[in-house]
Amino acid sequence: MKLVFATNNRNKLKEIQSLLPESIELVSLEDINCIEDIPETSPTIEENAIQKAMYVKKHYGYDCFADDTGLEIEALNNEPGVFSARYVGEAKDANANMDKVLDKLATHNNRKARFKTVIALFINNEIKTFTGICEGQITEKRQGEKGFGYDPIFMPNGYTQTFAQISLTEKNKIGHRGKATLQLIDFLK
């Protein structure tokens, strides 16, 4: 089975590819010559994932799946949420985004947070969604060199290391994107 993953994010591509069985061939947006920025104008993570999957199907004709992920921080009224990648602006600067989170939390004791990923699959003219959540907390400073996005400041519950310090294999077992992807795989079987 060949499926388009509606992303240009190489890190996400690597994470998802590592989970998929060999029977599923993952194709990127680059592979189908989709170079435009797919709109993400919906107010929720779920709707953005659906919007991206439908865009690829409509404009390129491929069955595909798309994900959208948000970091929801309790003390910040679930910010940055749907705006996680663009928290500081359209540049999608991960370091600036982390700085803003750390600055906003500087006076808060409550550092509870969660990552939420929704994968929307457009297949056989139907949309199916799969949600993965990972609870944790925001650290006081960056820790680790692995991962991407907010990984250096997110420590999952039950761990003493951030996502940027643990292996990709471990992150996929406990992480939001891994959980949603496993649901997708189960559905495709």
mmCIF file of C-alpha atoms in Angstrom:
data_model
loop_
_atom_site.group_PDB
_atom_site.id
_atom_site.type_symbol
_atom_site.label_atom_id
_atom_site.label_comp_id
_atom_site.label_asym_id
_atom_site.label_seq_id
_atom_site.Cartn_x
_atom_site.Cartn_y
_atom_site.Cartn_z
ATOM 1 C CA MET A 1 0.000 0.000 0.000
ATOM 2 C CA LYS A 2 1.265 3.474 -0.909
ATOM 3 C CA LEU A 3 0.163 6.427 1.220
ATOM 4 C CA VAL A 4 1.074 10.086 1.063
ATOM 5 C CA PHE A 5 1.978 11.675 4.384
ATOM 6 C CA ALA A 6 1.050 15.343 4.009
ATOM 7 C CA THR A 7 4.156 16.861 5.548
ATOM 8 C CA ASN A 8 7.401 18.506 4.567
ATOM 9 C CA ASN A 9 8.762 18.027 8.084
ATOM 10 C CA ARG A 10 11.597 15.496 7.753
ATOM 11 C CA ASN A 11 11.559 14.821 11.503
ATOM 12 C CA LYS A 12 7.890 13.824 11.471
ATOM 13 C CA LEU A 13 8.487 11.728 8.364
ATOM 14 C CA LYS A 14 11.311 9.866 10.129
ATOM 15 C CA GLU A 15 9.236 9.272 13.272
ATOM 16 C CA ILE A 16 6.247 7.886 11.381
ATOM 17 C CA GLN A 17 8.335 5.836 8.925
ATOM 18 C CA SER A 18 10.040 4.081 11.832
ATOM 19 C CA LEU A 19 6.647 2.807 13.027
ATOM 20 C CA LEU A 20 5.063 1.693 9.765
ATOM 21 C CA PRO A 21 5.231 -1.910 8.604
ATOM 22 C CA GLU A 22 7.120 -2.580 5.368
ATOM 23 C CA SER A 23 3.786 -3.229 3.636
ATOM 24 C CA ILE A 24 3.039 0.526 3.761
ATOM 25 C CA GLU A 25 5.161 2.705 1.500
ATOM 26 C CA LEU A 26 5.282 6.254 2.799
ATOM 27 C CA VAL A 27 5.364 9.020 0.206
ATOM 28 C CA SER A 28 6.142 12.625 1.154
ATOM 29 C CA LEU A 29 4.720 15.838 -0.279
ATOM 30 C CA GLU A 30 8.057 16.377 -1.990
ATOM 31 C CA ASP A 31 7.690 12.980 -3.694
ATOM 32 C CA ILE A 32 4.391 14.097 -5.286
ATOM 33 C CA ASN A 33 5.811 17.533 -6.187
ATOM 34 C CA CYS A 34 3.617 19.361 -3.696
ATOM 35 C CA ILE A 35 5.809 22.318 -2.820
ATOM 36 C CA GLU A 36 3.171 24.811 -1.715
ATOM 37 C CA ASP A 37 2.391 25.465 1.923
ATOM 38 C CA ILE A 38 -0.836 23.581 2.625
ATOM 39 C CA PRO A 39 -3.270 25.849 4.486
ATOM 40 C CA GLU A 40 -3.715 25.312 8.211
ATOM 41 C CA THR A 41 -6.444 27.823 8.955
ATOM 42 C CA SER A 42 -8.761 25.796 11.153
ATOM 43 C CA PRO A 43 -9.280 26.644 14.835
ATOM 44 C CA THR A 44 -8.551 23.121 16.118
ATOM 45 C CA ILE A 45 -5.837 20.513 15.768
ATOM 46 C CA GLU A 46 -8.374 17.984 14.466
ATOM 47 C CA GLU A 47 -9.711 20.304 11.788
ATOM 48 C CA ASN A 48 -6.220 21.285 10.621
ATOM 49 C CA ALA A 49 -5.269 17.626 10.138
ATOM 50 C CA ILE A 50 -8.471 17.013 8.160
ATOM 51 C CA GLN A 51 -7.928 20.187 6.123
ATOM 52 C CA LYS A 52 -4.420 19.078 5.086
ATOM 53 C CA ALA A 53 -5.490 15.535 4.149
ATOM 54 C CA MET A 54 -8.414 16.809 2.099
ATOM 55 C CA TYR A 55 -6.179 19.337 0.330
ATOM 56 C CA VAL A 56 -3.809 16.631 -0.911
ATOM 57 C CA LYS A 57 -6.694 14.427 -2.050
ATOM 58 C CA LYS A 58 -8.430 17.305 -3.845
ATOM 59 C CA HIS A 59 -5.348 18.787 -5.535
ATOM 60 C CA TYR A 60 -3.215 15.676 -6.126
ATOM 61 C CA GLY A 61 -5.688 12.787 -6.081
ATOM 62 C CA TYR A 62 -3.819 10.609 -3.585
ATOM 63 C CA ASP A 63 -5.148 8.796 -0.549
ATOM 64 C CA CYS A 64 -3.182 10.322 2.267
ATOM 65 C CA PHE A 65 -2.926 11.157 5.893
ATOM 66 C CA ALA A 66 -1.935 14.339 7.652
ATOM 67 C CA ASP A 67 -1.210 15.160 11.220
ATOM 68 C CA ASP A 68 -1.405 18.239 13.334
ATOM 69 C CA THR A 69 0.157 18.485 16.741
ATOM 70 C CA GLY A 70 -0.179 20.970 19.529
ATOM 71 C CA LEU A 71 1.479 21.521 22.864
ATOM 72 C CA GLU A 72 -1.161 22.410 25.447
ATOM 73 C CA ILE A 73 0.109 23.992 28.674
ATOM 74 C CA GLU A 74 -2.370 24.085 31.527
ATOM 75 C CA ALA A 75 -1.112 27.321 33.174
ATOM 76 C CA LEU A 76 -1.276 29.125 29.823
ATOM 77 C CA ASN A 77 -4.913 28.188 29.116
ATOM 78 C CA ASN A 78 -3.704 25.414 26.785
ATOM 79 C CA GLU A 79 -1.458 27.708 24.732
ATOM 80 C CA PRO A 80 0.217 27.410 22.322
ATOM 81 C CA GLY A 81 -2.185 24.640 21.173
ATOM 82 C CA VAL A 82 -3.157 24.898 17.516
ATOM 83 C CA PHE A 83 -0.559 27.684 17.107
ATOM 84 C CA SER A 84 2.364 25.609 18.436
ATOM 85 C CA ALA A 85 4.540 25.777 15.311
ATOM 86 C CA ARG A 86 3.789 29.483 14.799
ATOM 87 C CA TYR A 87 3.706 30.598 18.442
ATOM 88 C CA VAL A 88 6.133 33.439 17.768
ATOM 89 C CA GLY A 89 5.241 33.913 14.106
ATOM 90 C CA GLU A 90 5.206 32.474 10.617
ATOM 91 C CA ALA A 91 8.941 31.694 10.701
ATOM 92 C CA LYS A 92 8.188 28.554 12.778
ATOM 93 C CA ASP A 93 11.306 29.180 14.895
ATOM 94 C CA ALA A 94 11.479 26.356 17.456
ATOM 95 C CA ASN A 95 14.006 28.152 19.668
ATOM 96 C CA ALA A 96 11.958 31.351 19.766
ATOM 97 C CA ASN A 97 8.822 29.288 20.494
ATOM 98 C CA MET A 98 10.552 27.531 23.417
ATOM 99 C CA ASP A 99 11.870 30.872 24.732
ATOM 100 C CA LYS A 100 8.333 32.287 24.721
ATOM 101 C CA VAL A 101 6.976 29.277 26.624
ATOM 102 C CA LEU A 102 9.774 29.393 29.190
ATOM 103 C CA ASP A 103 9.338 33.160 29.647
ATOM 104 C CA LYS A 104 5.561 32.859 30.101
ATOM 105 C CA LEU A 105 5.997 30.043 32.638
ATOM 106 C CA ALA A 106 8.784 31.768 34.598
ATOM 107 C CA THR A 107 6.385 32.796 37.395
ATOM 108 C CA HIS A 108 4.229 29.645 37.345
ATOM 109 C CA ASN A 109 4.614 26.589 39.557
ATOM 110 C CA ASN A 110 2.101 24.623 37.486
ATOM 111 C CA ARG A 111 4.095 23.257 34.546
ATOM 112 C CA LYS A 112 1.621 20.549 33.473
ATOM 113 C CA ALA A 113 1.441 20.125 29.725
ATOM 114 C CA ARG A 114 0.444 17.632 27.121
ATOM 115 C CA PHE A 115 1.225 16.986 23.503
ATOM 116 C CA LYS A 116 -1.752 16.136 21.337
ATOM 117 C CA THR A 117 -1.524 14.731 17.818
ATOM 118 C CA VAL A 118 -4.432 14.070 15.513
ATOM 119 C CA ILE A 119 -3.882 12.089 12.336
ATOM 120 C CA ALA A 120 -6.541 12.439 9.648
ATOM 121 C CA LEU A 121 -6.637 9.672 7.050
ATOM 122 C CA PHE A 122 -8.435 10.304 3.762
ATOM 123 C CA ILE A 123 -8.983 6.911 2.149
ATOM 124 C CA ASN A 124 -11.812 5.443 0.058
ATOM 125 C CA ASN A 125 -13.458 8.889 0.077
ATOM 126 C CA GLU A 126 -13.777 8.822 3.867
ATOM 127 C CA ILE A 127 -12.006 10.644 6.672
ATOM 128 C CA LYS A 128 -10.915 8.776 9.785
ATOM 129 C CA THR A 129 -9.110 10.434 12.689
ATOM 130 C CA PHE A 130 -6.754 9.027 15.306
ATOM 131 C CA THR A 131 -5.681 10.906 18.437
ATOM 132 C CA GLY A 132 -2.592 10.442 20.570
ATOM 133 C CA ILE A 133 -1.891 12.297 23.805
ATOM 134 C CA CYS A 134 1.213 12.365 25.988
ATOM 135 C CA GLU A 135 0.995 14.007 29.404
ATOM 136 C CA GLY A 136 4.010 15.635 30.988
ATOM 137 C CA GLN A 137 5.469 18.888 32.150
ATOM 138 C CA ILE A 138 7.549 21.768 30.867
ATOM 139 C CA THR A 139 11.091 21.863 32.219
ATOM 140 C CA GLU A 140 12.740 25.082 33.403
ATOM 141 C CA LYS A 141 15.399 24.952 30.686
ATOM 142 C CA ARG A 142 16.244 23.088 27.490
ATOM 143 C CA GLN A 143 17.674 19.606 27.921
ATOM 144 C CA GLY A 144 18.891 17.287 25.156
ATOM 145 C CA GLU A 145 19.830 17.470 21.497
ATOM 146 C CA LYS A 146 17.468 14.920 19.923
ATOM 147 C CA GLY A 147 13.977 15.468 18.630
ATOM 148 C CA PHE A 148 12.543 18.723 17.333
ATOM 149 C CA GLY A 149 10.094 21.459 18.182
ATOM 150 C CA TYR A 150 9.395 21.641 21.913
ATOM 151 C CA ASP A 151 11.081 18.288 22.673
ATOM 152 C CA PRO A 152 13.960 19.861 24.707
ATOM 153 C CA ILE A 153 11.509 21.368 27.229
ATOM 154 C CA PHE A 154 8.899 18.594 27.435
ATOM 155 C CA MET A 155 9.374 15.829 30.004
ATOM 156 C CA PRO A 156 6.781 13.039 29.780
ATOM 157 C CA ASN A 157 5.207 11.823 33.026
ATOM 158 C CA GLY A 158 7.197 9.024 34.637
ATOM 159 C CA TYR A 159 10.471 10.127 33.024
ATOM 160 C CA THR A 160 13.441 12.157 34.226
ATOM 161 C CA GLN A 161 14.496 13.075 30.698
ATOM 162 C CA THR A 162 12.928 15.227 28.015
ATOM 163 C CA PHE A 163 11.827 13.987 24.594
ATOM 164 C CA ALA A 164 15.103 15.474 23.318
ATOM 165 C CA GLN A 165 17.091 13.137 25.584
ATOM 166 C CA ILE A 166 15.392 9.797 24.949
ATOM 167 C CA SER A 167 15.721 7.588 21.883
ATOM 168 C CA LEU A 168 13.316 7.803 18.964
ATOM 169 C CA THR A 169 12.230 4.234 19.733
ATOM 170 C CA GLU A 170 11.306 5.191 23.291
ATOM 171 C CA LYS A 171 9.639 8.421 22.191
ATOM 172 C CA ASN A 172 7.498 6.499 19.705
ATOM 173 C CA LYS A 173 6.366 4.083 22.443
ATOM 174 C CA ILE A 174 5.105 6.775 24.803
ATOM 175 C CA GLY A 175 4.661 9.824 22.598
ATOM 176 C CA HIS A 176 1.590 11.449 21.138
ATOM 177 C CA ARG A 177 2.522 10.926 17.480
ATOM 178 C CA GLY A 178 3.485 7.300 18.091
ATOM 179 C CA LYS A 179 0.165 6.587 19.815
ATOM 180 C CA ALA A 180 -1.844 8.146 16.981
ATOM 181 C CA THR A 181 0.255 6.340 14.368
ATOM 182 C CA LEU A 182 -0.295 2.949 15.998
ATOM 183 C CA GLN A 183 -4.055 3.544 15.816
ATOM 184 C CA LEU A 184 -3.655 4.420 12.126
ATOM 185 C CA ILE A 185 -1.677 1.217 11.501
ATOM 186 C CA ASP A 186 -4.285 -0.896 13.308
ATOM 187 C CA PHE A 187 -7.000 0.640 11.145
ATOM 188 C CA LEU A 188 -5.059 0.015 7.915
ATOM 189 C CA LYS A 189 -4.542 -3.647 8.809
#
